[in-house]
Backbone atoms as SQL, in Angstrom:
CREATE TABLE atoms (id INTEGER PRIMARY KEY, chain TEXT, resi INTEGER, resn TEXT, atom TEXT, x REAL, y REAL, z REAL);
INSERT INTO atoms VALUES
  (1, 'A', 1, 'UNK', 'N', 0.872, -1.489, -0.016),
  (2, 'A', 1, 'UNK', 'CA', -0.236, 0.303, -0.323),
  (3, 'A', 1, 'UNK', 'C', 0.442, 1.699, 0.195),
  (4, 'A', 2, 'UNK', 'N', 0.375, 2.112, -0.811),
  (5, 'A', 2, 'UNK', 'CA', 1.007, 3.153, -0.729),
  (6, 'A', 2, 'UNK', 'C', 0.400, 4.919, -0.518),
  (7, 'A', 3, 'UNK', 'N', 0.385, 5.569, 0.211),
  (8, 'A', 3, 'UNK', 'CA', -0.312, 6.675, 0.342),
  (9, 'A', 3, 'UNK', 'C', 1.168, 7.738, 0.671),
  (10, 'A', 4, 'UNK', 'N', 0.603, 9.227, -0.076),
  (11, 'A', 4, 'UNK', 'CA', 1.317, 10.059, -0.139),
  (12, 'A', 4, 'UNK', 'C', 0.864, 11.444, -0.635),
  (13, 'A', 5, 'UNK', 'N', 0.462, 12.646, 0.502),
  (14, 'A', 5, 'UNK', 'CA', -0.913, 13.053, 0.547),
  (15, 'A', 5, 'UNK', 'C', -0.229, 14.532, -0.432),
  (16, 'A', 6, 'UNK', 'N', -0.324, 14.883, -1.197),
  (17, 'A', 6, 'UNK', 'CA', 0.659, 16.176, -1.978),
  (18, 'A', 6, 'UNK', 'C', -0.680, 17.648, -1.548),
  (19, 'A', 7, 'UNK', 'N', -1.823, 17.140, -1.556),
  (20, 'A', 7, 'UNK', 'CA', -2.474, 18.305, -1.857),
  (21, 'A', 7, 'UNK', 'C', -3.103, 18.285, -2.806),
  (22, 'A', 8, 'UNK', 'N', -2.871, 17.578, -4.058),
  (23, 'A', 8, 'UNK', 'CA', -3.236, 17.592, -4.990),
  (24, 'A', 8, 'UNK', 'C', -4.644, 16.722, -5.500),
  (25, 'A', 9, 'UNK', 'N', -4.743, 15.688, -4.604),
  (26, 'A', 9, 'UNK', 'CA', -5.209, 13.954, -4.580),
  (27, 'A', 9, 'UNK', 'C', -6.825, 15.080, -4.543),
  (28, 'A', 10, 'UNK', 'N', -7.689, 14.361, -5.305),
  (29, 'A', 10, 'UNK', 'CA', -9.154, 14.494, -5.743),
  (30, 'A', 10, 'UNK', 'C', -10.126, 13.332, -4.663),
  (31, 'A', 11, 'UNK', 'N', -10.678, 13.753, -3.455),
  (32, 'A', 11, 'UNK', 'CA', -11.451, 12.651, -3.338),
  (33, 'A', 11, 'UNK', 'C', -12.552, 12.212, -4.419),
  (34, 'A', 12, 'UNK', 'N', -12.924, 10.795, -4.597),
  (35, 'A', 12, 'UNK', 'CA', -14.124, 10.537, -5.328),
  (36, 'A', 12, 'UNK', 'C', -12.787, 10.274, -6.784),
  (37, 'A', 13, 'UNK', 'N', -12.170, 10.625, -7.116),
  (38, 'A', 13, 'UNK', 'CA', -11.630, 10.349, -8.222),
  (39, 'A', 13, 'UNK', 'C', -9.686, 9.557, -7.919),
  (40, 'A', 14, 'UNK', 'N', -9.150, 10.376, -6.910),
  (41, 'A', 14, 'UNK', 'CA', -7.646, 9.537, -6.962),
  (42, 'A', 14, 'UNK', 'C', -8.029, 8.758, -6.002),
  (43, 'A', 15, 'UNK', 'N', -8.772, 8.952, -5.076),
  (44, 'A', 15, 'UNK', 'CA', -9.460, 7.423, -3.984),
  (45, 'A', 15, 'UNK', 'C', -10.796, 7.610, -3.582),
  (46, 'A', 16, 'UNK', 'N', -11.194, 6.970, -2.662),
  (47, 'A', 16, 'UNK', 'CA', -12.366, 6.521, -2.122),
  (48, 'A', 16, 'UNK', 'C', -12.951, 7.899, -1.479),
  (49, 'A', 17, 'UNK', 'N', -13.553, 8.472, -1.947),
  (50, 'A', 17, 'UNK', 'CA', -14.961, 9.426, -1.063),
  (51, 'A', 17, 'UNK', 'C', -15.300, 8.384, 0.042),
  (52, 'A', 18, 'UNK', 'N', -15.119, 7.603, 0.473),
  (53, 'A', 18, 'UNK', 'CA', -15.820, 7.235, 2.079),
  (54, 'A', 18, 'UNK', 'C', -14.973, 7.500, 2.819),
  (55, 'A', 19, 'UNK', 'N', -16.153, 7.896, 3.772),
  (56, 'A', 19, 'UNK', 'CA', -16.166, 8.053, 5.274),
  (57, 'A', 19, 'UNK', 'C', -15.200, 7.202, 5.923),
  (58, 'A', 20, 'UNK', 'N', -13.989, 7.199, 6.346),
  (59, 'A', 20, 'UNK', 'CA', -12.918, 6.405, 7.412),
  (60, 'A', 20, 'UNK', 'C', -11.740, 6.200, 6.400),
  (61, 'A', 21, 'UNK', 'N', -11.889, 6.756, 5.227),
  (62, 'A', 21, 'UNK', 'CA', -10.915, 6.328, 4.123),
  (63, 'A', 21, 'UNK', 'C', -10.116, 7.628, 4.240),
  (64, 'A', 22, 'UNK', 'N', -8.602, 6.853, 4.294),
  (65, 'A', 22, 'UNK', 'CA', -7.293, 7.617, 4.805),
  (66, 'A', 22, 'UNK', 'C', -7.350, 8.801, 3.523),
  (67, 'A', 23, 'UNK', 'N', -7.773, 9.993, 3.899),
  (68, 'A', 23, 'UNK', 'CA', -7.070, 11.316, 2.765),
  (69, 'A', 23, 'UNK', 'C', -6.501, 10.987, 2.143),
  (70, 'A', 24, 'UNK', 'N', -6.254, 11.092, 0.703),
  (71, 'A', 24, 'UNK', 'CA', -4.947, 10.960, 0.048),
  (72, 'A', 24, 'UNK', 'C', -4.571, 9.590, 0.118),
  (73, 'A', 25, 'UNK', 'N', -5.013, 8.563, 0.247),
  (74, 'A', 25, 'UNK', 'CA', -4.552, 7.529, 0.469),
  (75, 'A', 25, 'UNK', 'C', -4.903, 6.191, -0.873),
  (76, 'A', 26, 'UNK', 'N', -4.141, 5.788, -1.871),
  (77, 'A', 26, 'UNK', 'CA', -4.176, 4.678, -2.963),
  (78, 'A', 26, 'UNK', 'C', -3.589, 3.373, -2.585),
  (79, 'A', 27, 'UNK', 'N', -4.284, 2.520, -2.432),
  (80, 'A', 27, 'UNK', 'CA', -3.893, 1.633, -2.073),
  (81, 'A', 27, 'UNK', 'C', -3.352, 1.286, -3.750),
  (82, 'A', 28, 'UNK', 'N', -2.192, 0.415, -3.724),
  (83, 'A', 28, 'UNK', 'CA', -1.680, -0.229, -4.959),
  (84, 'A', 28, 'UNK', 'C', -1.079, -1.814, -4.915),
  (85, 'A', 29, 'UNK', 'N', -1.446, -2.321, -6.382),
  (86, 'A', 29, 'UNK', 'CA', -1.033, -3.616, -5.753),
  (87, 'A', 29, 'UNK', 'C', 0.717, -3.982, -6.084),
  (88, 'A', 30, 'UNK', 'N', 1.344, -4.640, -5.102),
  (89, 'A', 30, 'UNK', 'CA', 2.168, -4.869, -5.543),
  (90, 'A', 30, 'UNK', 'C', 2.347, -6.021, -6.531),
  (91, 'A', 31, 'UNK', 'N', 1.905, -7.016, -5.960),
  (92, 'A', 31, 'UNK', 'CA', 2.402, -8.664, -6.929),
  (93, 'A', 31, 'UNK', 'C', 1.223, -8.638, -7.780),
  (94, 'A', 32, 'UNK', 'N', 1.671, -8.458, -9.351),
  (95, 'A', 32, 'UNK', 'CA', 0.186, -8.590, -10.307),
  (96, 'A', 32, 'UNK', 'C', 0.413, -9.761, -10.973),
  (97, 'A', 33, 'UNK', 'N', 1.636, -10.478, -10.851),
  (98, 'A', 33, 'UNK', 'CA', 2.027, -11.722, -11.779),
  (99, 'A', 33, 'UNK', 'C', 2.511, -12.744, -11.244),
  (100, 'A', 34, 'UNK', 'N', 2.413, -14.053, -11.211),
  (101, 'A', 34, 'UNK', 'CA', 2.164, -15.238, -10.840),
  (102, 'A', 34, 'UNK', 'C', 4.075, -15.212, -10.682),
  (103, 'A', 35, 'UNK', 'N', 4.870, -15.437, -9.745),
  (104, 'A', 35, 'UNK', 'CA', 6.251, -15.410, -9.412),
  (105, 'A', 35, 'UNK', 'C', 7.441, -15.994, -10.460),
  (106, 'A', 36, 'UNK', 'N', 6.693, -17.266, -11.032),
  (107, 'A', 36, 'UNK', 'CA', 7.052, -18.471, -12.034),
  (108, 'A', 36, 'UNK', 'C', 7.061, -17.783, -13.723),
  (109, 'A', 37, 'UNK', 'N', 6.295, -16.516, -13.688),
  (110, 'A', 37, 'UNK', 'CA', 6.619, -15.807, -14.777),
  (111, 'A', 37, 'UNK', 'C', 6.540, -14.754, -14.778),
  (112, 'A', 38, 'UNK', 'N', 7.455, -13.781, -13.690),
  (113, 'A', 38, 'UNK', 'CA', 7.538, -12.174, -13.518),
  (114, 'A', 38, 'UNK', 'C', 8.765, -12.109, -13.962),
  (115, 'A', 39, 'UNK', 'N', 8.595, -11.903, -15.381),
  (116, 'A', 39, 'UNK', 'CA', 9.767, -11.725, -16.102),
  (117, 'A', 39, 'UNK', 'C', 10.925, -10.273, -15.997),
  (118, 'A', 40, 'UNK', 'N', 10.286, -8.970, -15.717),
  (119, 'A', 40, 'UNK', 'CA', 10.050, -8.318, -15.177),
  (120, 'A', 40, 'UNK', 'C', 11.681, -7.948, -14.566),
  (121, 'A', 41, 'UNK', 'N', 12.857, -6.939, -14.458),
  (122, 'A', 41, 'UNK', 'CA', 13.814, -6.737, -13.815),
  (123, 'A', 41, 'UNK', 'C', 13.964, -5.285, -13.831),
  (124, 'A', 42, 'UNK', 'N', 14.394, -4.195, -12.892),
  (125, 'A', 42, 'UNK', 'CA', 14.328, -3.369, -13.123),
  (126, 'A', 42, 'UNK', 'C', 15.888, -2.559, -12.153),
  (127, 'A', 43, 'UNK', 'N', 16.884, -2.097, -12.248),
  (128, 'A', 43, 'UNK', 'CA', 17.473, -1.732, -11.518),
  (129, 'A', 43, 'UNK', 'C', 17.750, 0.019, -11.749),
  (130, 'A', 44, 'UNK', 'N', 17.564, 0.479, -10.352),
  (131, 'A', 44, 'UNK', 'CA', 17.741, 1.980, -10.562),
  (132, 'A', 44, 'UNK', 'C', 19.189, 2.566, -10.226),
  (133, 'A', 45, 'UNK', 'N', 19.696, 3.596, -10.549),
  (134, 'A', 45, 'UNK', 'CA', 20.916, 3.812, -10.364),
  (135, 'A', 45, 'UNK', 'C', 20.765, 4.505, -8.512),
  (136, 'A', 46, 'UNK', 'N', 20.400, 5.479, -8.403),
  (137, 'A', 46, 'UNK', 'CA', 20.490, 5.698, -6.782),
  (138, 'A', 46, 'UNK', 'C', 20.659, 4.289, -5.827),
  (139, 'A', 47, 'UNK', 'N', 19.678, 3.010, -6.068),
  (140, 'A', 47, 'UNK', 'CA', 19.192, 2.128, -5.089),
  (141, 'A', 47, 'UNK', 'C', 19.441, 0.743, -5.945),
  (142, 'A', 48, 'UNK', 'N', 19.731, -0.296, -5.204),
  (143, 'A', 48, 'UNK', 'CA', 19.797, -1.629, -6.082),
  (144, 'A', 48, 'UNK', 'C', 18.719, -1.711, -5.634),
  (145, 'A', 49, 'UNK', 'N', 17.374, -1.828, -6.301),
  (146, 'A', 49, 'UNK', 'CA', 16.284, -2.027, -6.175),
  (147, 'A', 49, 'UNK', 'C', 16.093, -3.492, -7.378),
  (148, 'A', 50, 'UNK', 'N', 15.661, -4.521, -6.953),
  (149, 'A', 50, 'UNK', 'CA', 15.119, -5.579, -8.137),
  (150, 'A', 50, 'UNK', 'C', 13.863, -5.378, -7.689),
  (151, 'A', 51, 'UNK', 'N', 12.889, -5.179, -9.013),
  (152, 'A', 51, 'UNK', 'CA', 11.692, -5.909, -9.274),
  (153, 'A', 51, 'UNK', 'C', 11.334, -7.171, -10.425),
  (154, 'A', 52, 'UNK', 'N', 10.651, -7.893, -9.850),
  (155, 'A', 52, 'UNK', 'CA', 10.469, -9.228, -10.272),
  (156, 'A', 52, 'UNK', 'C', 11.414, -10.468, -10.351),
  (157, 'A', 53, 'UNK', 'N', 11.683, -11.474, -10.921),
  (158, 'A', 53, 'UNK', 'CA', 12.074, -12.794, -10.638),
  (159, 'A', 53, 'UNK', 'C', 12.917, -12.671, -11.642),
  (160, 'A', 54, 'UNK', 'N', 14.483, -12.373, -11.564),
  (161, 'A', 54, 'UNK', 'CA', 15.568, -12.918, -12.368),
  (162, 'A', 54, 'UNK', 'C', 15.545, -14.488, -11.812),
  (163, 'A', 55, 'UNK', 'N', 15.133, -15.292, -11.325),
  (164, 'A', 55, 'UNK', 'CA', 14.870, -16.982, -11.795),
  (165, 'A', 55, 'UNK', 'C', 14.029, -17.302, -12.487),
  (166, 'A', 56, 'UNK', 'N', 12.881, -16.576, -12.450),
  (167, 'A', 56, 'UNK', 'CA', 11.480, -17.209, -13.262),
  (168, 'A', 56, 'UNK', 'C', 12.117, -18.133, -14.386),
  (169, 'A', 57, 'UNK', 'N', 11.478, -19.270, -14.754),
  (170, 'A', 57, 'UNK', 'CA', 11.502, -20.343, -15.866),
  (171, 'A', 57, 'UNK', 'C', 11.034, -19.027, -17.270),
  (172, 'A', 58, 'UNK', 'N', 12.437, -18.802, -18.000),
  (173, 'A', 58, 'UNK', 'CA', 11.725, -18.503, -19.155),
  (174, 'A', 58, 'UNK', 'C', 12.912, -18.611, -20.300),
  (175, 'A', 59, 'UNK', 'N', 12.516, -19.694, -21.227),
  (176, 'A', 59, 'UNK', 'CA', 12.921, -19.961, -22.081),
  (177, 'A', 59, 'UNK', 'C', 14.100, -19.192, -23.029),
  (178, 'A', 60, 'UNK', 'N', 13.335, -17.579, -23.056),
  (179, 'A', 60, 'UNK', 'CA', 14.501, -16.616, -23.734),
  (180, 'A', 60, 'UNK', 'C', 15.766, -16.614, -23.349),
  (181, 'A', 61, 'UNK', 'N', 15.839, -16.469, -21.616),
  (182, 'A', 61, 'UNK', 'CA', 16.826, -16.452, -20.994),
  (183, 'A', 61, 'UNK', 'C', 17.746, -17.379, -21.307),
  (184, 'A', 62, 'UNK', 'N', 17.240, -18.420, -21.315),
  (185, 'A', 62, 'UNK', 'CA', 18.048, -19.499, -21.352),
  (186, 'A', 62, 'UNK', 'C', 18.943, -19.689, -22.777),
  (187, 'A', 63, 'UNK', 'N', 17.933, -19.265, -23.772),
  (188, 'A', 63, 'UNK', 'CA', 18.552, -18.962, -25.034),
  (189, 'A', 63, 'UNK', 'C', 19.699, -18.567, -25.139),
  (190, 'A', 64, 'UNK', 'N', 19.563, -16.987, -24.627),
  (191, 'A', 64, 'UNK', 'CA', 20.497, -16.266, -24.789),
  (192, 'A', 64, 'UNK', 'C', 21.861, -16.138, -23.665),
  (193, 'A', 65, 'UNK', 'N', 21.644, -16.379, -22.936),
  (194, 'A', 65, 'UNK', 'CA', 22.508, -17.442, -21.677),
  (195, 'A', 65, 'UNK', 'C', 23.571, -17.966, -22.558),
  (196, 'A', 66, 'UNK', 'N', 22.852, -19.282, -23.345),
  (197, 'A', 66, 'UNK', 'CA', 23.653, -20.318, -23.913),
  (198, 'A', 66, 'UNK', 'C', 24.386, -19.802, -25.061),
  (199, 'A', 67, 'UNK', 'N', 23.863, -18.104, -25.669),
  (200, 'A', 67, 'UNK', 'CA', 24.555, -17.857, -26.888),
  (201, 'A', 67, 'UNK', 'C', 25.732, -17.223, -26.253),
  (202, 'A', 68, 'UNK', 'N', 25.639, -16.187, -24.969),
  (203, 'A', 68, 'UNK', 'CA', 26.671, -15.398, -24.587),
  (204, 'A', 68, 'UNK', 'C', 28.047, -16.601, -23.329),
  (205, 'A', 69, 'UNK', 'N', 27.630, -17.839, -23.596),
  (206, 'A', 69, 'UNK', 'CA', 28.690, -18.860, -22.967),
  (207, 'A', 69, 'UNK', 'C', 29.715, -18.929, -24.367);
């Protein structure tokens, strides 16, 4: 879950306009794909942040690795 109140969020548009809902709080799903098929990886320059599963079964990765050897 992620929440950041910059004052620019609009109730009912950016987050639910429901009583009790934290103002500006927007839930974002983190895991949207099965771990076995999560091929996406991303590294940022400012931090070693990895998104995805680099060990997922991926025939293309195996093919490229064999070519690199």
